Short mmCIF file of N, CA and C in Angstrom, two decimals:
data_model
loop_
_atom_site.label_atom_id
_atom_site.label_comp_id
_atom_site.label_asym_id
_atom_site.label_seq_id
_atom_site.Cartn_x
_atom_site.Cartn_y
_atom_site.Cartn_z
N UNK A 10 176.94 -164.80 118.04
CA UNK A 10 178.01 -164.72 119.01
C UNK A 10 177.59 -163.74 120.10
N UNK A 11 177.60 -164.09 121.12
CA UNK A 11 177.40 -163.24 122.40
C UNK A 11 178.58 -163.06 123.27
N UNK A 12 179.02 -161.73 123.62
CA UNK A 12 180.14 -161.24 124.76
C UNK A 12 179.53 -161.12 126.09
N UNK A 13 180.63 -161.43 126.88
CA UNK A 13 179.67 -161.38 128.38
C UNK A 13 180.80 -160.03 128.81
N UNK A 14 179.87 -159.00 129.53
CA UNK A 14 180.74 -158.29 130.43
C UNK A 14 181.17 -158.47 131.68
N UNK A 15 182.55 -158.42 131.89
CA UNK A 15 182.61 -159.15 133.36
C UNK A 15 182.41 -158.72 134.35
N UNK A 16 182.38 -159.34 135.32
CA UNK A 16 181.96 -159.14 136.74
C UNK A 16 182.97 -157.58 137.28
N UNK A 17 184.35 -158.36 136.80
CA UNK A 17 185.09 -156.82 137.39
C UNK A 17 185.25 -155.81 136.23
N UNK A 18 184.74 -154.86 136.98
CA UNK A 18 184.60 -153.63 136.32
C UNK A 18 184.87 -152.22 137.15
N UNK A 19 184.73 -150.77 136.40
CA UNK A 19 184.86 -149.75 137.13
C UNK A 19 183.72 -149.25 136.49
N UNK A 20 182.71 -148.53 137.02
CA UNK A 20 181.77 -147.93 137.18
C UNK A 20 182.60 -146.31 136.86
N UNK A 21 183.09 -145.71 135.75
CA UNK A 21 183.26 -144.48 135.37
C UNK A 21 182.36 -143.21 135.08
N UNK A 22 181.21 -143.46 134.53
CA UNK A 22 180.14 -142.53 134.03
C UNK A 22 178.52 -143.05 133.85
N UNK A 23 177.65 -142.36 134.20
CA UNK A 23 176.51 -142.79 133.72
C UNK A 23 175.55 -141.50 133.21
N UNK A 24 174.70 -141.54 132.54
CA UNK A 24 173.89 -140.65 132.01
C UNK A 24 172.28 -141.17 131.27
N UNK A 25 171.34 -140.44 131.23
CA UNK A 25 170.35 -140.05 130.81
C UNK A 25 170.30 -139.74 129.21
N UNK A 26 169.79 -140.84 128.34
CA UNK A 26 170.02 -140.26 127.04
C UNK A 26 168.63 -140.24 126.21
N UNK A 27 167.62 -139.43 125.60
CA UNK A 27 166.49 -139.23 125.29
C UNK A 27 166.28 -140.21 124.25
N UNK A 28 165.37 -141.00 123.97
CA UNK A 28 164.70 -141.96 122.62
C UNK A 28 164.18 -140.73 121.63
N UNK A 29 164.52 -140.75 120.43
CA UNK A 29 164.32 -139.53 119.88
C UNK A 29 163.38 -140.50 118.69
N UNK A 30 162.36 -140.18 118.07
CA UNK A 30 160.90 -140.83 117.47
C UNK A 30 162.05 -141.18 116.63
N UNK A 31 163.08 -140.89 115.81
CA UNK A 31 163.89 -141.15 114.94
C UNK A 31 164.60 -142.56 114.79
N UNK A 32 164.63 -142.68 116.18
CA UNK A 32 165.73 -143.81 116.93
C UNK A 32 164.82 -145.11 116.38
N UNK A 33 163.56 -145.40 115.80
CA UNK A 33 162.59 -146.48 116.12
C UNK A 33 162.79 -146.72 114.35
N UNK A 34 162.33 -148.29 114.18
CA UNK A 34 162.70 -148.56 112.68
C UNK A 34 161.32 -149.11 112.58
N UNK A 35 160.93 -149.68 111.39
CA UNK A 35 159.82 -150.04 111.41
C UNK A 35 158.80 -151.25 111.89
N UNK A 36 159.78 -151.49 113.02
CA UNK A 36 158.99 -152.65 113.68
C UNK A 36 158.52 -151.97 115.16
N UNK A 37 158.78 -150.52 115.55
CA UNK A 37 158.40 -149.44 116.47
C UNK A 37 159.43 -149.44 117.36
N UNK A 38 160.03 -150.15 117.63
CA UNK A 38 161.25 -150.23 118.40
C UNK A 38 162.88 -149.61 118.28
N UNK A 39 163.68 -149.08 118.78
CA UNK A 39 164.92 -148.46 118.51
C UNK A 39 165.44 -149.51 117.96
N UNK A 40 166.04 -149.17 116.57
CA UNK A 40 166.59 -149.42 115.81
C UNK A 40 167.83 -150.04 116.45
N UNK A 41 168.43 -151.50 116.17
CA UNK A 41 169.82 -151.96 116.92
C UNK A 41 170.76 -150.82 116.38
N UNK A 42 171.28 -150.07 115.18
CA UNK A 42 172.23 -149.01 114.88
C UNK A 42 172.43 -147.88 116.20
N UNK A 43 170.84 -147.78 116.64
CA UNK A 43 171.03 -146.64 117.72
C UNK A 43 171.83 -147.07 118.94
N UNK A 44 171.23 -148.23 119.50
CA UNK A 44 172.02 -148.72 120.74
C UNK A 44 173.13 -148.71 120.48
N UNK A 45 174.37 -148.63 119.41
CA UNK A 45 175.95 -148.69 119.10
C UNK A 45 176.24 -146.71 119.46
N UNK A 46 175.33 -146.04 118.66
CA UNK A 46 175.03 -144.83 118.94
C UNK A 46 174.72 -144.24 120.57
N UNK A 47 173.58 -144.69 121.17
CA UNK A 47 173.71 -144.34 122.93
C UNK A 47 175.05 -144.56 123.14
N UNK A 48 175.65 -146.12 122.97
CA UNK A 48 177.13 -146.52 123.63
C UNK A 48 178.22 -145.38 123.29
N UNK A 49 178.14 -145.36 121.81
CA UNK A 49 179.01 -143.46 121.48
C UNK A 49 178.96 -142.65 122.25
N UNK A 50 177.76 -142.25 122.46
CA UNK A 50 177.62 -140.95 123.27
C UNK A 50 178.07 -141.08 124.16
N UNK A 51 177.84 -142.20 124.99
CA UNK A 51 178.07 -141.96 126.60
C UNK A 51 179.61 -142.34 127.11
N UNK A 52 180.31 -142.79 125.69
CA UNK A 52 181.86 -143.41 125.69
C UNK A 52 182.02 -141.23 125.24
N UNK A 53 181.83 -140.56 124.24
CA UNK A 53 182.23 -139.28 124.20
C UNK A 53 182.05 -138.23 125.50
N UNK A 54 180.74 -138.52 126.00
CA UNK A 54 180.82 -137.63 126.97
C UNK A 54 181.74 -138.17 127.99
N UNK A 55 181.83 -139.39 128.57
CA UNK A 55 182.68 -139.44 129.48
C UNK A 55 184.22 -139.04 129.18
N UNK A 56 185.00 -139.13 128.05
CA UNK A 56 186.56 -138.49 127.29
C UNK A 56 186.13 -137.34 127.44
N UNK A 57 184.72 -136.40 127.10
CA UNK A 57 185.02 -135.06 127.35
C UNK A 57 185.28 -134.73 129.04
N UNK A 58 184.15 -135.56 129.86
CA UNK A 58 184.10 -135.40 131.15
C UNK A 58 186.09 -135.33 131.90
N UNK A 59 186.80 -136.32 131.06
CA UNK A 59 187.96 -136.25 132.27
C UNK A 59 189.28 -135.74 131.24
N UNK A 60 188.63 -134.90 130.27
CA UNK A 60 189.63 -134.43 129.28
C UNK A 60 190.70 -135.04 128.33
N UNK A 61 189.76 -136.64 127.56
CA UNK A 61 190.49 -137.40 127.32
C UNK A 61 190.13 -137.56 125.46
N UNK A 62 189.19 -136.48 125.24
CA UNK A 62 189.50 -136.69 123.84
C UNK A 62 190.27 -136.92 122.92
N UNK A 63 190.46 -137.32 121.62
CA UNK A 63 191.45 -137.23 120.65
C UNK A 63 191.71 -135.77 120.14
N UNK A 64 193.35 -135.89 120.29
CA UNK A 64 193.58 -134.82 119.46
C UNK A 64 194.54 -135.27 117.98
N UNK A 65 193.88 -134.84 116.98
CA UNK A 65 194.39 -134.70 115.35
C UNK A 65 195.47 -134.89 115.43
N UNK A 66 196.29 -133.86 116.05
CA UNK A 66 197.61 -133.56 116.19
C UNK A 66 198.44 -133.82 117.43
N UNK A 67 198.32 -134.58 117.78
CA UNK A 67 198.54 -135.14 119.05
C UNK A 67 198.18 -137.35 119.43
N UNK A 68 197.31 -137.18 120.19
CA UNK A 68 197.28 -138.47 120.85
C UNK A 68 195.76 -138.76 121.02
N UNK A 69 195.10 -140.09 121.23
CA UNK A 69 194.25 -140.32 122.12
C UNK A 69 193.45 -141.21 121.80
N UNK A 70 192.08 -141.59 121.94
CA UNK A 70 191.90 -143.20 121.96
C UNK A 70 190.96 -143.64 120.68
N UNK A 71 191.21 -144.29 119.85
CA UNK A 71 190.41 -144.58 118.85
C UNK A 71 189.69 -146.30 119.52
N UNK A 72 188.46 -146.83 118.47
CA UNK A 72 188.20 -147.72 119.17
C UNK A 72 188.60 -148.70 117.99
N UNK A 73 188.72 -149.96 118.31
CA UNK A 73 189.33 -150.60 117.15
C UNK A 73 187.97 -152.19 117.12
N UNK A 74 187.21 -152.42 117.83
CA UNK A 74 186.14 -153.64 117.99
C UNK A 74 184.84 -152.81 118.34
N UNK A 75 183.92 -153.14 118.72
CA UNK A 75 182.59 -153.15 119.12
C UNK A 75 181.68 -154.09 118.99
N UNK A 76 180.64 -154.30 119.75
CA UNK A 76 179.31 -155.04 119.80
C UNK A 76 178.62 -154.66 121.03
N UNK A 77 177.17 -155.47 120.65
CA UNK A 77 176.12 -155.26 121.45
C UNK A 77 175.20 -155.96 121.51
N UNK A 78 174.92 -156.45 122.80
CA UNK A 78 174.04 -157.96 123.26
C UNK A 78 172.59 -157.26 123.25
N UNK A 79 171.69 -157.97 122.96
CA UNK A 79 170.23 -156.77 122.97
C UNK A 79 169.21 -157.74 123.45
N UNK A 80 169.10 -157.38 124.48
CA UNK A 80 168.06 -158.15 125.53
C UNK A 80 166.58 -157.94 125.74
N UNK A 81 166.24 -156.78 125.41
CA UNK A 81 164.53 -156.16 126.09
C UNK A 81 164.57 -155.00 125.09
N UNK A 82 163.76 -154.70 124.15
CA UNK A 82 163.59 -153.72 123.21
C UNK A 82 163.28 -152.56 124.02
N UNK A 83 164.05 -151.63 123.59
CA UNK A 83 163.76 -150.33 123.96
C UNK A 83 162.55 -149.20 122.68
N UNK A 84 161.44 -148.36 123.38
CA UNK A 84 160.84 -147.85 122.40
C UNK A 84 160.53 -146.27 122.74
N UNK A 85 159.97 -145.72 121.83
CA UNK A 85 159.92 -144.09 121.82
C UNK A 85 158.50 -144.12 122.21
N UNK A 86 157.87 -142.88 123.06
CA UNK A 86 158.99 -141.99 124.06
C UNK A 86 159.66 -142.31 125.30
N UNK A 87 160.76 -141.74 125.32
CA UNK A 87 161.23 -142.70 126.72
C UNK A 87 162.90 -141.87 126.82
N UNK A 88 163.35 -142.18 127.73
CA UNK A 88 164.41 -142.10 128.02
C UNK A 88 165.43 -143.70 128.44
N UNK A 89 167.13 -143.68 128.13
CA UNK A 89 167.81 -144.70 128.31
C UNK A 89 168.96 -144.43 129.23
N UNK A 90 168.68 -145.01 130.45
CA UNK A 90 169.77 -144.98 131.03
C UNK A 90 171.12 -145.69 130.94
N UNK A 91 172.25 -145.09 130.46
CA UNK A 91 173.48 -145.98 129.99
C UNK A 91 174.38 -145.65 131.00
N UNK A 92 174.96 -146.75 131.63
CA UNK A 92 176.16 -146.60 132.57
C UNK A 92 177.59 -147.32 131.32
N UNK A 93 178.47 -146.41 131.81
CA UNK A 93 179.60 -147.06 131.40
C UNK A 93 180.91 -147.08 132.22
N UNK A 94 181.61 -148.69 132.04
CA UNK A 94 181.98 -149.24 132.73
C UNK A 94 183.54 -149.44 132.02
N UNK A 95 184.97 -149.77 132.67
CA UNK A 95 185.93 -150.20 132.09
C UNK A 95 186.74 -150.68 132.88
N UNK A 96 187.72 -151.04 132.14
CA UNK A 96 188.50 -152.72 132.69
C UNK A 96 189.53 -153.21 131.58
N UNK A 97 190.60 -153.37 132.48
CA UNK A 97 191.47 -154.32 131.59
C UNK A 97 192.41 -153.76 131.33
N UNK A 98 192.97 -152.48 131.63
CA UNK A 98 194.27 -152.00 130.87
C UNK A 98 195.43 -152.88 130.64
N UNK A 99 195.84 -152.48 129.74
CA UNK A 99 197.25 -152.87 128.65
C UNK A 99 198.29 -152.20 128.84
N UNK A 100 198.85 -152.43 127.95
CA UNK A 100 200.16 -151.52 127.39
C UNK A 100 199.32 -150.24 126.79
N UNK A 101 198.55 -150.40 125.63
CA UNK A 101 198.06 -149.70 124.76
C UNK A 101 196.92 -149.51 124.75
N UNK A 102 195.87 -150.52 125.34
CA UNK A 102 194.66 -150.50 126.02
C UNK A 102 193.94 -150.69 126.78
N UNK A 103 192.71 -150.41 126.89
CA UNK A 103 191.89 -150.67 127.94
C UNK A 103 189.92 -150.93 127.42
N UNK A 104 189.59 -151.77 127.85
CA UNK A 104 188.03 -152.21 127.30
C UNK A 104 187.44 -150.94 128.20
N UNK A 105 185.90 -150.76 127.26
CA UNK A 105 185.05 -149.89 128.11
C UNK A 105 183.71 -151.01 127.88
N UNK A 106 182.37 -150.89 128.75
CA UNK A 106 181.68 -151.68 128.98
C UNK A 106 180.07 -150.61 128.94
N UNK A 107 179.20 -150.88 128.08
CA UNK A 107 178.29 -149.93 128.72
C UNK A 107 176.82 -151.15 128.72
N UNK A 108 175.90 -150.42 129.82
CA UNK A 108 174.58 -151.11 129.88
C UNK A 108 173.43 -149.98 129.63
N UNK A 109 172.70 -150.40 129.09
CA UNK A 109 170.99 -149.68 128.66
C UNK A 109 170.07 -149.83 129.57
N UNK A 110 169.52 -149.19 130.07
CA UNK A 110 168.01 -149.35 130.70
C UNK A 110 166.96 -148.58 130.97
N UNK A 111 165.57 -148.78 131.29
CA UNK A 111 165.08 -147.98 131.68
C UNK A 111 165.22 -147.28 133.01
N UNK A 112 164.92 -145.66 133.04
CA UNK A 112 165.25 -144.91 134.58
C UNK A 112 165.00 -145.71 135.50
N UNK A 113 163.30 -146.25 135.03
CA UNK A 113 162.50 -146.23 135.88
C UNK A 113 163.01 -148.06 136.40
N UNK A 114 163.38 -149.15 135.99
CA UNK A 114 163.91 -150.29 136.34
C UNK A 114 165.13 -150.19 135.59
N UNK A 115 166.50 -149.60 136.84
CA UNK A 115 167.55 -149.90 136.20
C UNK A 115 168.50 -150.55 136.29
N UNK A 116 167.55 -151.99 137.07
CA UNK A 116 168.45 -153.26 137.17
C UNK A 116 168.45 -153.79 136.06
N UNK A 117 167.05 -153.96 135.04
CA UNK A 117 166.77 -154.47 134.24
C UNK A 117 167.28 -154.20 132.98
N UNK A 118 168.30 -154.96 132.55
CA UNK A 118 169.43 -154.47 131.50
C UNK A 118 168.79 -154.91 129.97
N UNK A 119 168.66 -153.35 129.15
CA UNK A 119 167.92 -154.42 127.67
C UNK A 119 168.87 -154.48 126.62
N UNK A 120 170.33 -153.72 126.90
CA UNK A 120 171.21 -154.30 126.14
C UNK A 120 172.24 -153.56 126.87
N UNK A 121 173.65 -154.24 126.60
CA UNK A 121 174.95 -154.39 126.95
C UNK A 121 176.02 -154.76 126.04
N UNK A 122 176.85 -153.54 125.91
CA UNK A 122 178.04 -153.54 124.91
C UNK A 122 179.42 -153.16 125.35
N UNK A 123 180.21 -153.40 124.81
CA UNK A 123 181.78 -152.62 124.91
C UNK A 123 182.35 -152.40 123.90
N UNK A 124 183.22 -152.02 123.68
CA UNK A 124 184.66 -151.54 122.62
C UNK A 124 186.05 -151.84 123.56
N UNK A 125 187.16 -152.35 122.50
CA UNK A 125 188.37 -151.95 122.97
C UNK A 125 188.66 -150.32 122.44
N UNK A 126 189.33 -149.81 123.41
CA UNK A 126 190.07 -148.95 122.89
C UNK A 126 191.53 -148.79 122.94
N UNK A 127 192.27 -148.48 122.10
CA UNK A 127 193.25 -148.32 121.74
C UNK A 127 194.43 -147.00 121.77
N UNK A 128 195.36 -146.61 122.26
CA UNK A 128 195.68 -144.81 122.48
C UNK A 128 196.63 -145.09 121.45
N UNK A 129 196.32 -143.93 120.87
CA UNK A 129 196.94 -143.60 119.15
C UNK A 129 197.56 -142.26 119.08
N UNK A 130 199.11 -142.31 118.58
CA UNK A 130 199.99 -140.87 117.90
C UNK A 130 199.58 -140.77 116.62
N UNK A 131 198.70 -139.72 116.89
CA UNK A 131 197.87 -140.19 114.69
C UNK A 131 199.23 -139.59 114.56
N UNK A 132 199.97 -138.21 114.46
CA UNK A 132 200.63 -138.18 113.36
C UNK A 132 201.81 -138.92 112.67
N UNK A 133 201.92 -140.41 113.77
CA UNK A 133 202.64 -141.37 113.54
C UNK A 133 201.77 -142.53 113.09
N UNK A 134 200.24 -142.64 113.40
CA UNK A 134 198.86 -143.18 112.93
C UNK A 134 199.45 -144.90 113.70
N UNK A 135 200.11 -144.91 115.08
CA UNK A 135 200.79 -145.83 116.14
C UNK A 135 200.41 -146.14 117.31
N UNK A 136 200.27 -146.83 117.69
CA UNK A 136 199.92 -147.26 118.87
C UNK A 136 200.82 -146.64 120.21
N UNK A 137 200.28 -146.27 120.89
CA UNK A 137 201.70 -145.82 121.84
C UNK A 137 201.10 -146.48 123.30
N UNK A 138 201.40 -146.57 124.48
CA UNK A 138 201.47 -146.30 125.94
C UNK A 138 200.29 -145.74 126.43
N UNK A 139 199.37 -146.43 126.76
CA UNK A 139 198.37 -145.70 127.64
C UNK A 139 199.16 -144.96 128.84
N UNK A 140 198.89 -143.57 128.74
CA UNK A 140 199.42 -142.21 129.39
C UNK A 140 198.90 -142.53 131.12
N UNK A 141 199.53 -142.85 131.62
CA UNK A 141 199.49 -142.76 133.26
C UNK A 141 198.21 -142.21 133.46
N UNK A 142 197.97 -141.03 133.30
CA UNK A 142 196.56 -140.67 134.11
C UNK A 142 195.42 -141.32 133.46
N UNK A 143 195.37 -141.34 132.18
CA UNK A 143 194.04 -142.65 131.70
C UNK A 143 194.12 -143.98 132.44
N UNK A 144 195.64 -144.88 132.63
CA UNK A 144 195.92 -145.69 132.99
C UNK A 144 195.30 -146.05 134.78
N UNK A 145 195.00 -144.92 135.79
CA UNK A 145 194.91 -144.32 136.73
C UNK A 145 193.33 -144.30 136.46
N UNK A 146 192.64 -143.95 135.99
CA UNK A 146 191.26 -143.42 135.72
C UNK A 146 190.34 -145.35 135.59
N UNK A 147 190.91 -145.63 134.41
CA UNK A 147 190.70 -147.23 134.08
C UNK A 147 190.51 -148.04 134.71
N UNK A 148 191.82 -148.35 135.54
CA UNK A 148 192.05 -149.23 136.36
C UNK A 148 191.26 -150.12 137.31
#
């Protein structure tokens, strides 16, 4: 099964993420587990970037789907450029979109994923209202 990311999107965050010798399985290539892993990171740093983490005791976005299309093997040493992208708000959610590449060609996409995410009252463990200013940020 393959997801396509769509055309409309918002361009939210991008970053620089290191191939660490670890990342490679035994066929020399990054392991598909890692590419779900880059997409983490660069979905966490951007919630830290606009102050949108989860709080325990409070509110904020869990992801409830994922996947990842894998186009051009990525290998160690190297660096991965991941942009991430989102679209679609809801009531309760909004998709995020990210792409892989190298610095050095970063038209050339070697994999592409998203998640829904979902905004959650854990101590009600509920779905609530994406909060106006995420709603604002998304869009």
């Amino acid at each position: 099964m393959k997801y396509e990311i769509p055309e409309a999107k918002k361009l939210v965050f991008e970053s620089l993420i290191p191939i660490r010798w670890g990342d490679m399985d035994a066929m020399g290539h990054v392991n598909n587990t890692t590419y779900f892993r880059y997409l983490e990171t660069i979905r966490i740093d951007w919630l830290r970037s606009i102050g949108g983490m989860p709080n325990p005791l409070g509110e904020g976005p869990v992801i409830v789907n994922a996947f990842c299309n894998f186009y051009k093997q990525l290998e160690y040493p190297g660096e991965v450029l991941v942009k991430m992208y989102t679209s679609n708000p809801a009531r309760t959610t909004f998709e995020t979109w990210g792409t892989m590449a190298l610095p050095d060609a970063p038209d050339v996409i070697c994999a592409a994923g998203g998640a829904t995410t979902i905004w959650v009252d854990f101590p009600k463990q509920k779905a609530i209202e994406l909060p106006q200013w995420m709603r604002s940020i998304v869009s």
